Amino acid sequence: GTPLDVIKKTFKIRSLIYHPDKAPDDKRAEYMTIFVDISKAYKVLTDEDTRKNYEEYGHPDGKQAFSMGIALPKWVVEGSNAIWVRVNGFGCQIECARDFR
């Protein structure tokens, strides 16, 4: 990772450039967004635990639970089609409850 003194120096420079009080009137919202992002990044990078979590897991709270889902077309799950979807341990299987001849 980047040394702490470089992070602090860069934050100081960027926060002076993008501080909302120094923004032109037409760019105040843009400067505010950038300033908030800079402040959040600084907070994360200067806290050892949070920085370690970001480096190892890509998230400030550490390891996240793994979840997986499946996207089905709307027509498959609508009640009027009477199609039942059953998920088993090996994948998804669609069973039709109506005869579609």
CSV table of N, CA and C in Angstrom, one decimal:
chain,number,residue,atom,x,y,z
A,1,GLY,N,0.8,-1.2,0.0
A,1,GLY,CA,0.0,0.0,0.0
A,1,GLY,C,0.8,1.3,0.0
A,2,THR,N,0.2,2.3,-0.2
A,2,THR,CA,0.8,3.6,-0.2
A,2,THR,C,1.2,4.1,1.3
A,3,PRO,N,2.4,4.7,1.5
A,3,PRO,CA,2.7,5.1,2.8
A,3,PRO,C,1.7,6.2,3.3
A,4,LEU,N,1.6,6.2,4.6
A,4,LEU,CA,0.6,7.1,5.3
A,4,LEU,C,0.9,8.6,5.1
A,5,ASP,N,2.2,8.9,5.0
A,5,ASP,CA,2.5,10.4,4.8
A,5,ASP,C,2.1,10.8,3.4
A,6,VAL,N,2.2,9.9,2.4
A,6,VAL,CA,1.8,10.3,1.1
A,6,VAL,C,0.3,10.5,1.0
A,7,ILE,N,-0.4,9.6,1.7
A,7,ILE,CA,-1.9,9.7,1.7
A,7,ILE,C,-2.3,11.0,2.4
A,8,LYS,N,-1.7,11.3,3.5
A,8,LYS,CA,-2.1,12.6,4.2
A,8,LYS,C,-1.8,13.8,3.3
A,9,LYS,N,-0.6,13.8,2.7
A,9,LYS,CA,-0.2,15.0,1.8
A,9,LYS,C,-1.2,15.1,0.6
A,10,THR,N,-1.5,14.0,0.0
A,10,THR,CA,-2.4,14.0,-1.1
A,10,THR,C,-3.8,14.5,-0.7
A,11,PHE,N,-4.3,14.0,0.4
A,11,PHE,CA,-5.6,14.4,1.0
A,11,PHE,C,-5.6,15.9,1.2
A,12,LYS,N,-4.6,16.4,1.8
A,12,LYS,CA,-4.5,17.9,2.1
A,12,LYS,C,-4.6,18.7,0.8
A,13,ILE,N,-3.8,18.3,-0.2
A,13,ILE,CA,-3.8,19.0,-1.5
A,13,ILE,C,-5.2,19.0,-2.1
A,14,ARG,N,-5.7,17.7,-2.2
A,14,ARG,CA,-7.0,17.5,-2.9
A,14,ARG,C,-8.2,18.2,-2.1
A,15,SER,N,-8.2,18.1,-0.8
A,15,SER,CA,-9.2,18.7,-0.1
A,15,SER,C,-9.2,20.3,-0.2
A,16,LEU,N,-8.1,20.9,-0.3
A,16,LEU,CA,-8.0,22.3,-0.5
A,16,LEU,C,-8.5,22.7,-1.9
A,17,ILE,N,-8.2,21.9,-2.9
A,17,ILE,CA,-8.7,22.1,-4.3
A,17,ILE,C,-10.2,22.0,-4.4
A,18,TYR,N,-10.7,20.9,-3.8
A,18,TYR,CA,-12.2,20.6,-4.0
A,18,TYR,C,-13.0,20.9,-2.8
A,19,HIS,N,-12.6,21.7,-1.9
A,19,HIS,CA,-13.4,22.1,-0.8
A,19,HIS,C,-14.7,22.9,-1.3
A,20,PRO,N,-15.9,22.5,-0.9
A,20,PRO,CA,-17.1,23.2,-1.4
A,20,PRO,C,-17.1,24.7,-1.2
A,21,ASP,N,-16.5,25.2,-0.2
A,21,ASP,CA,-16.5,26.7,0.0
A,21,ASP,C,-15.6,27.4,-1.0
A,22,LYS,N,-14.7,26.7,-1.7
A,22,LYS,CA,-13.9,27.3,-2.7
A,22,LYS,C,-14.4,27.1,-4.1
A,23,ALA,N,-15.5,26.4,-4.2
A,23,ALA,CA,-16.1,26.1,-5.6
A,23,ALA,C,-16.8,27.3,-6.2
A,24,PRO,N,-16.7,27.4,-7.5
A,24,PRO,CA,-17.5,28.3,-8.2
A,24,PRO,C,-19.0,28.0,-8.0
A,25,ASP,N,-19.9,28.9,-8.1
A,25,ASP,CA,-21.3,28.7,-7.8
A,25,ASP,C,-21.9,27.6,-8.7
A,26,ASP,N,-21.5,27.5,-10.0
A,26,ASP,CA,-22.1,26.6,-10.9
A,26,ASP,C,-21.5,25.1,-10.7
A,27,LYS,N,-20.5,25.0,-10.0
A,27,LYS,CA,-19.9,23.7,-9.7
A,27,LYS,C,-19.9,23.2,-8.3
A,28,ARG,N,-20.7,23.9,-7.5
A,28,ARG,CA,-20.7,23.6,-6.0
A,28,ARG,C,-21.1,22.1,-5.7
A,29,ALA,N,-22.1,21.6,-6.4
A,29,ALA,CA,-22.6,20.2,-6.2
A,29,ALA,C,-21.5,19.2,-6.6
A,30,GLU,N,-20.8,19.5,-7.7
A,30,GLU,CA,-19.8,18.6,-8.2
A,30,GLU,C,-18.6,18.6,-7.2
A,31,TYR,N,-18.2,19.7,-6.7
A,31,TYR,CA,-17.1,19.8,-5.7
A,31,TYR,C,-17.5,19.1,-4.4
A,32,MET,N,-18.8,19.3,-4.0
A,32,MET,CA,-19.2,18.6,-2.8
A,32,MET,C,-19.1,17.1,-2.9
A,33,THR,N,-19.5,16.6,-4.0
A,33,THR,CA,-19.5,15.1,-4.3
A,33,THR,C,-18.0,14.6,-4.2
A,34,ILE,N,-17.1,15.3,-4.9
A,34,ILE,CA,-15.7,15.0,-4.9
A,34,ILE,C,-15.1,15.1,-3.5
A,35,PHE,N,-15.5,16.1,-2.8
A,35,PHE,CA,-14.9,16.3,-1.5
A,35,PHE,C,-15.4,15.2,-0.5
A,36,VAL,N,-16.6,14.8,-0.6
A,36,VAL,CA,-17.1,13.7,0.2
A,36,VAL,C,-16.4,12.4,-0.1
A,37,ASP,N,-16.2,12.2,-1.4
A,37,ASP,CA,-15.4,11.0,-1.8
A,37,ASP,C,-14.0,11.0,-1.3
A,38,ILE,N,-13.4,12.1,-1.4
A,38,ILE,CA,-12.0,12.3,-0.9
A,38,ILE,C,-11.9,12.0,0.6
A,39,SER,N,-12.9,12.6,1.3
A,39,SER,CA,-12.9,12.5,2.8
A,39,SER,C,-13.2,11.0,3.2
A,40,LYS,N,-14.1,10.3,2.5
A,40,LYS,CA,-14.3,8.9,2.8
A,40,LYS,C,-13.1,8.1,2.5
A,41,ALA,N,-12.4,8.3,1.4
A,41,ALA,CA,-11.2,7.6,1.1
A,41,ALA,C,-10.1,7.8,2.1
A,42,TYR,N,-10.0,9.0,2.5
A,42,TYR,CA,-9.0,9.4,3.6
A,42,TYR,C,-9.3,8.6,4.9
A,43,LYS,N,-10.5,8.6,5.2
A,43,LYS,CA,-10.9,8.0,6.5
A,43,LYS,C,-10.6,6.5,6.4
A,44,VAL,N,-10.9,5.8,5.3
A,44,VAL,CA,-10.6,4.4,5.1
A,44,VAL,C,-9.1,4.1,5.1
A,45,LEU,N,-8.4,4.9,4.4
A,45,LEU,CA,-7.0,4.7,4.2
A,45,LEU,C,-6.1,5.0,5.4
A,46,THR,N,-6.6,5.8,6.3
A,46,THR,CA,-5.9,6.1,7.5
A,46,THR,C,-6.2,5.2,8.7
A,47,ASP,N,-7.3,4.5,8.6
A,47,ASP,CA,-7.7,3.5,9.7
A,47,ASP,C,-7.1,2.2,9.3
A,48,GLU,N,-6.2,1.6,10.2
A,48,GLU,CA,-5.5,0.4,9.8
A,48,GLU,C,-6.4,-0.8,9.6
A,49,ASP,N,-7.4,-1.0,10.5
A,49,ASP,CA,-8.3,-2.1,10.3
A,49,ASP,C,-9.1,-2.0,9.0
A,50,THR,N,-9.7,-0.9,8.8
A,50,THR,CA,-10.5,-0.7,7.6
A,50,THR,C,-9.6,-0.8,6.3
A,51,ARG,N,-8.4,-0.3,6.3
A,51,ARG,CA,-7.5,-0.4,5.2
A,51,ARG,C,-7.1,-1.8,4.9
A,52,LYS,N,-6.9,-2.6,6.0
A,52,LYS,CA,-6.5,-4.0,5.9
A,52,LYS,C,-7.7,-4.8,5.2
A,53,ASN,N,-8.9,-4.5,5.7
A,53,ASN,CA,-10.1,-5.1,5.2
A,53,ASN,C,-10.3,-4.8,3.7
A,54,TYR,N,-10.1,-3.6,3.3
A,54,TYR,CA,-10.2,-3.2,1.9
A,54,TYR,C,-9.1,-4.0,1.0
A,55,GLU,N,-7.9,-4.0,1.5
A,55,GLU,CA,-6.8,-4.7,0.8
A,55,GLU,C,-7.1,-6.2,0.7
A,56,GLU,N,-7.6,-6.8,1.7
A,56,GLU,CA,-7.8,-8.3,1.7
A,56,GLU,C,-9.1,-8.7,1.1
A,57,TYR,N,-10.2,-7.9,1.4
A,57,TYR,CA,-11.5,-8.4,1.0
A,57,TYR,C,-12.3,-7.4,0.0
A,58,GLY,N,-11.7,-6.2,-0.2
A,58,GLY,CA,-12.4,-5.3,-1.1
A,58,GLY,C,-13.6,-4.6,-0.5
A,59,HIS,N,-13.7,-4.7,0.9
A,59,HIS,CA,-14.9,-4.1,1.6
A,59,HIS,C,-14.4,-3.6,2.9
A,60,PRO,N,-14.9,-2.5,3.4
A,60,PRO,CA,-14.4,-1.9,4.7
A,60,PRO,C,-14.8,-2.8,5.9
A,61,ASP,N,-15.8,-3.6,5.8
A,61,ASP,CA,-16.3,-4.4,6.9
A,61,ASP,C,-15.7,-5.7,7.0
A,62,GLY,N,-14.7,-6.0,6.1
A,62,GLY,CA,-14.1,-7.4,6.1
A,62,GLY,C,-14.8,-8.3,5.2
A,63,LYS,N,-14.6,-9.6,5.5
A,63,LYS,CA,-15.2,-10.7,4.7
A,63,LYS,C,-16.7,-10.6,4.7
A,64,GLN,N,-17.3,-10.7,3.6
A,64,GLN,CA,-18.8,-10.6,3.4
A,64,GLN,C,-19.3,-12.0,3.1
A,65,ALA,N,-20.5,-12.2,3.5
A,65,ALA,CA,-21.2,-13.5,3.2
A,65,ALA,C,-21.4,-13.6,1.7
A,66,PHE,N,-21.3,-14.8,1.2
A,66,PHE,CA,-21.4,-15.1,-0.2
A,66,PHE,C,-22.9,-15.4,-0.5
A,67,SER,N,-23.4,-14.8,-1.5
A,67,SER,CA,-24.8,-15.1,-1.8
A,67,SER,C,-24.9,-15.2,-3.3
A,68,MET,N,-25.8,-16.0,-3.8
A,68,MET,CA,-26.0,-16.3,-5.2
A,68,MET,C,-27.4,-16.3,-5.6
A,69,GLY,N,-27.8,-15.8,-6.7
A,69,GLY,CA,-29.2,-15.8,-7.1
A,69,GLY,C,-29.3,-16.1,-8.5
A,70,ILE,N,-30.5,-16.2,-9.0
A,70,ILE,CA,-30.8,-16.5,-10.4
A,70,ILE,C,-31.9,-15.5,-10.9
A,71,ALA,N,-31.7,-15.0,-12.0
A,71,ALA,CA,-32.7,-14.1,-12.6
A,71,ALA,C,-33.5,-14.9,-13.6
A,72,LEU,N,-34.8,-14.8,-13.4
A,72,LEU,CA,-35.7,-15.5,-14.3
A,72,LEU,C,-36.6,-14.4,-15.0
A,73,PRO,N,-37.0,-14.7,-16.2
A,73,PRO,CA,-37.8,-13.7,-16.9
A,73,PRO,C,-39.2,-13.6,-16.2
A,74,LYS,N,-39.8,-12.4,-16.3
A,74,LYS,CA,-41.0,-12.1,-15.6
A,74,LYS,C,-42.1,-13.1,-16.0
A,75,TRP,N,-42.2,-13.5,-17.2
A,75,TRP,CA,-43.2,-14.4,-17.7
A,75,TRP,C,-43.2,-15.8,-17.0
A,76,VAL,N,-42.0,-16.2,-16.6
A,76,VAL,CA,-41.8,-17.5,-15.9
A,76,VAL,C,-42.4,-17.5,-14.6
A,77,VAL,N,-42.3,-16.4,-13.8
A,77,VAL,CA,-42.8,-16.4,-12.4
A,77,VAL,C,-44.1,-15.8,-12.2
A,78,GLU,N,-44.8,-15.3,-13.3
A,78,GLU,CA,-46.1,-14.8,-13.2
A,78,GLU,C,-47.1,-15.9,-12.8
A,79,GLY,N,-48.0,-15.6,-12.0
A,79,GLY,CA,-49.0,-16.6,-11.6
A,79,GLY,C,-49.9,-17.1,-12.7
A,80,SER,N,-50.2,-16.2,-13.7
A,80,SER,CA,-51.1,-16.6,-14.7
A,80,SER,C,-50.6,-17.7,-15.6
A,81,ASN,N,-49.3,-17.9,-15.7
A,81,ASN,CA,-48.7,-18.9,-16.5
A,81,ASN,C,-48.6,-20.3,-15.8
A,82,ALA,N,-48.9,-20.3,-14.5
A,82,ALA,CA,-48.9,-21.5,-13.8
A,82,ALA,C,-47.6,-22.3,-13.9
A,83,ILE,N,-46.5,-21.7,-14.0
A,83,ILE,CA,-45.2,-22.4,-14.0
A,83,ILE,C,-44.6,-22.4,-12.7
A,84,TRP,N,-44.1,-23.5,-12.2
A,84,TRP,CA,-43.5,-23.6,-10.9
A,84,TRP,C,-42.0,-23.7,-11.1
A,85,VAL,N,-41.3,-23.0,-10.3
A,85,VAL,CA,-39.8,-23.1,-10.4
A,85,VAL,C,-39.3,-23.7,-9.1
A,86,ARG,N,-38.5,-24.8,-9.3
A,86,ARG,CA,-38.0,-25.5,-8.2
A,86,ARG,C,-36.4,-25.4,-8.3
A,87,VAL,N,-35.8,-25.0,-7.2
A,87,VAL,CA,-34.4,-24.9,-7.2
A,87,VAL,C,-33.8,-26.1,-6.4
A,88,ASN,N,-32.9,-26.9,-7.0
A,88,ASN,CA,-32.3,-28.0,-6.3
A,88,ASN,C,-30.9,-27.7,-6.1
A,89,GLY,N,-30.1,-28.6,-5.4
A,89,GLY,CA,-28.8,-28.3,-5.1
A,89,GLY,C,-27.8,-28.3,-6.3
A,90,PHE,N,-28.2,-28.8,-7.5
A,90,PHE,CA,-27.3,-28.8,-8.6
A,90,PHE,C,-27.6,-27.8,-9.7
A,91,GLY,N,-28.6,-27.0,-9.5
A,91,GLY,CA,-29.0,-26.0,-10.5
A,91,GLY,C,-30.5,-25.7,-10.4
A,92,CYS,N,-31.0,-25.2,-11.5
A,92,CYS,CA,-32.4,-24.9,-11.5
A,92,CYS,C,-33.1,-25.8,-12.5
A,93,GLN,N,-34.3,-26.1,-12.1
A,93,GLN,CA,-35.1,-26.9,-13.0
A,93,GLN,C,-36.5,-26.3,-13.1
A,94,ILE,N,-37.0,-26.1,-14.3
A,94,ILE,CA,-38.3,-25.4,-14.4
A,94,ILE,C,-39.3,-26.5,-14.8
A,95,GLU,N,-40.3,-26.6,-14.0
A,95,GLU,CA,-41.4,-27.6,-14.2
A,95,GLU,C,-42.7,-26.9,-14.6
A,96,CYS,N,-43.3,-27.3,-15.7
A,96,CYS,CA,-44.5,-26.7,-16.1
A,96,CYS,C,-45.7,-27.5,-15.5
A,97,ALA,N,-46.6,-26.7,-15.0
A,97,ALA,CA,-47.8,-27.3,-14.4
A,97,ALA,C,-49.0,-27.4,-15.3
A,98,ARG,N,-48.8,-26.8,-16.5
A,98,ARG,CA,-49.9,-26.8,-17.6
A,98,ARG,C,-49.4,-27.4,-18.8
A,99,ASP,N,-50.3,-27.9,-19.6
A,99,ASP,CA,-49.9,-28.5,-20.9
A,99,ASP,C,-49.9,-27.4,-21.9
A,100,PHE,N,-48.8,-27.1,-22.5
A,100,PHE,CA,-48.6,-26.0,-23.5
A,100,PHE,C,-48.6,-26.5,-24.9
A,101,ARG,N,-49.7,-27.2,-25.3
A,101,ARG,CA,-49.7,-27.8,-26.7
A,101,ARG,C,-50.3,-26.8,-27.6
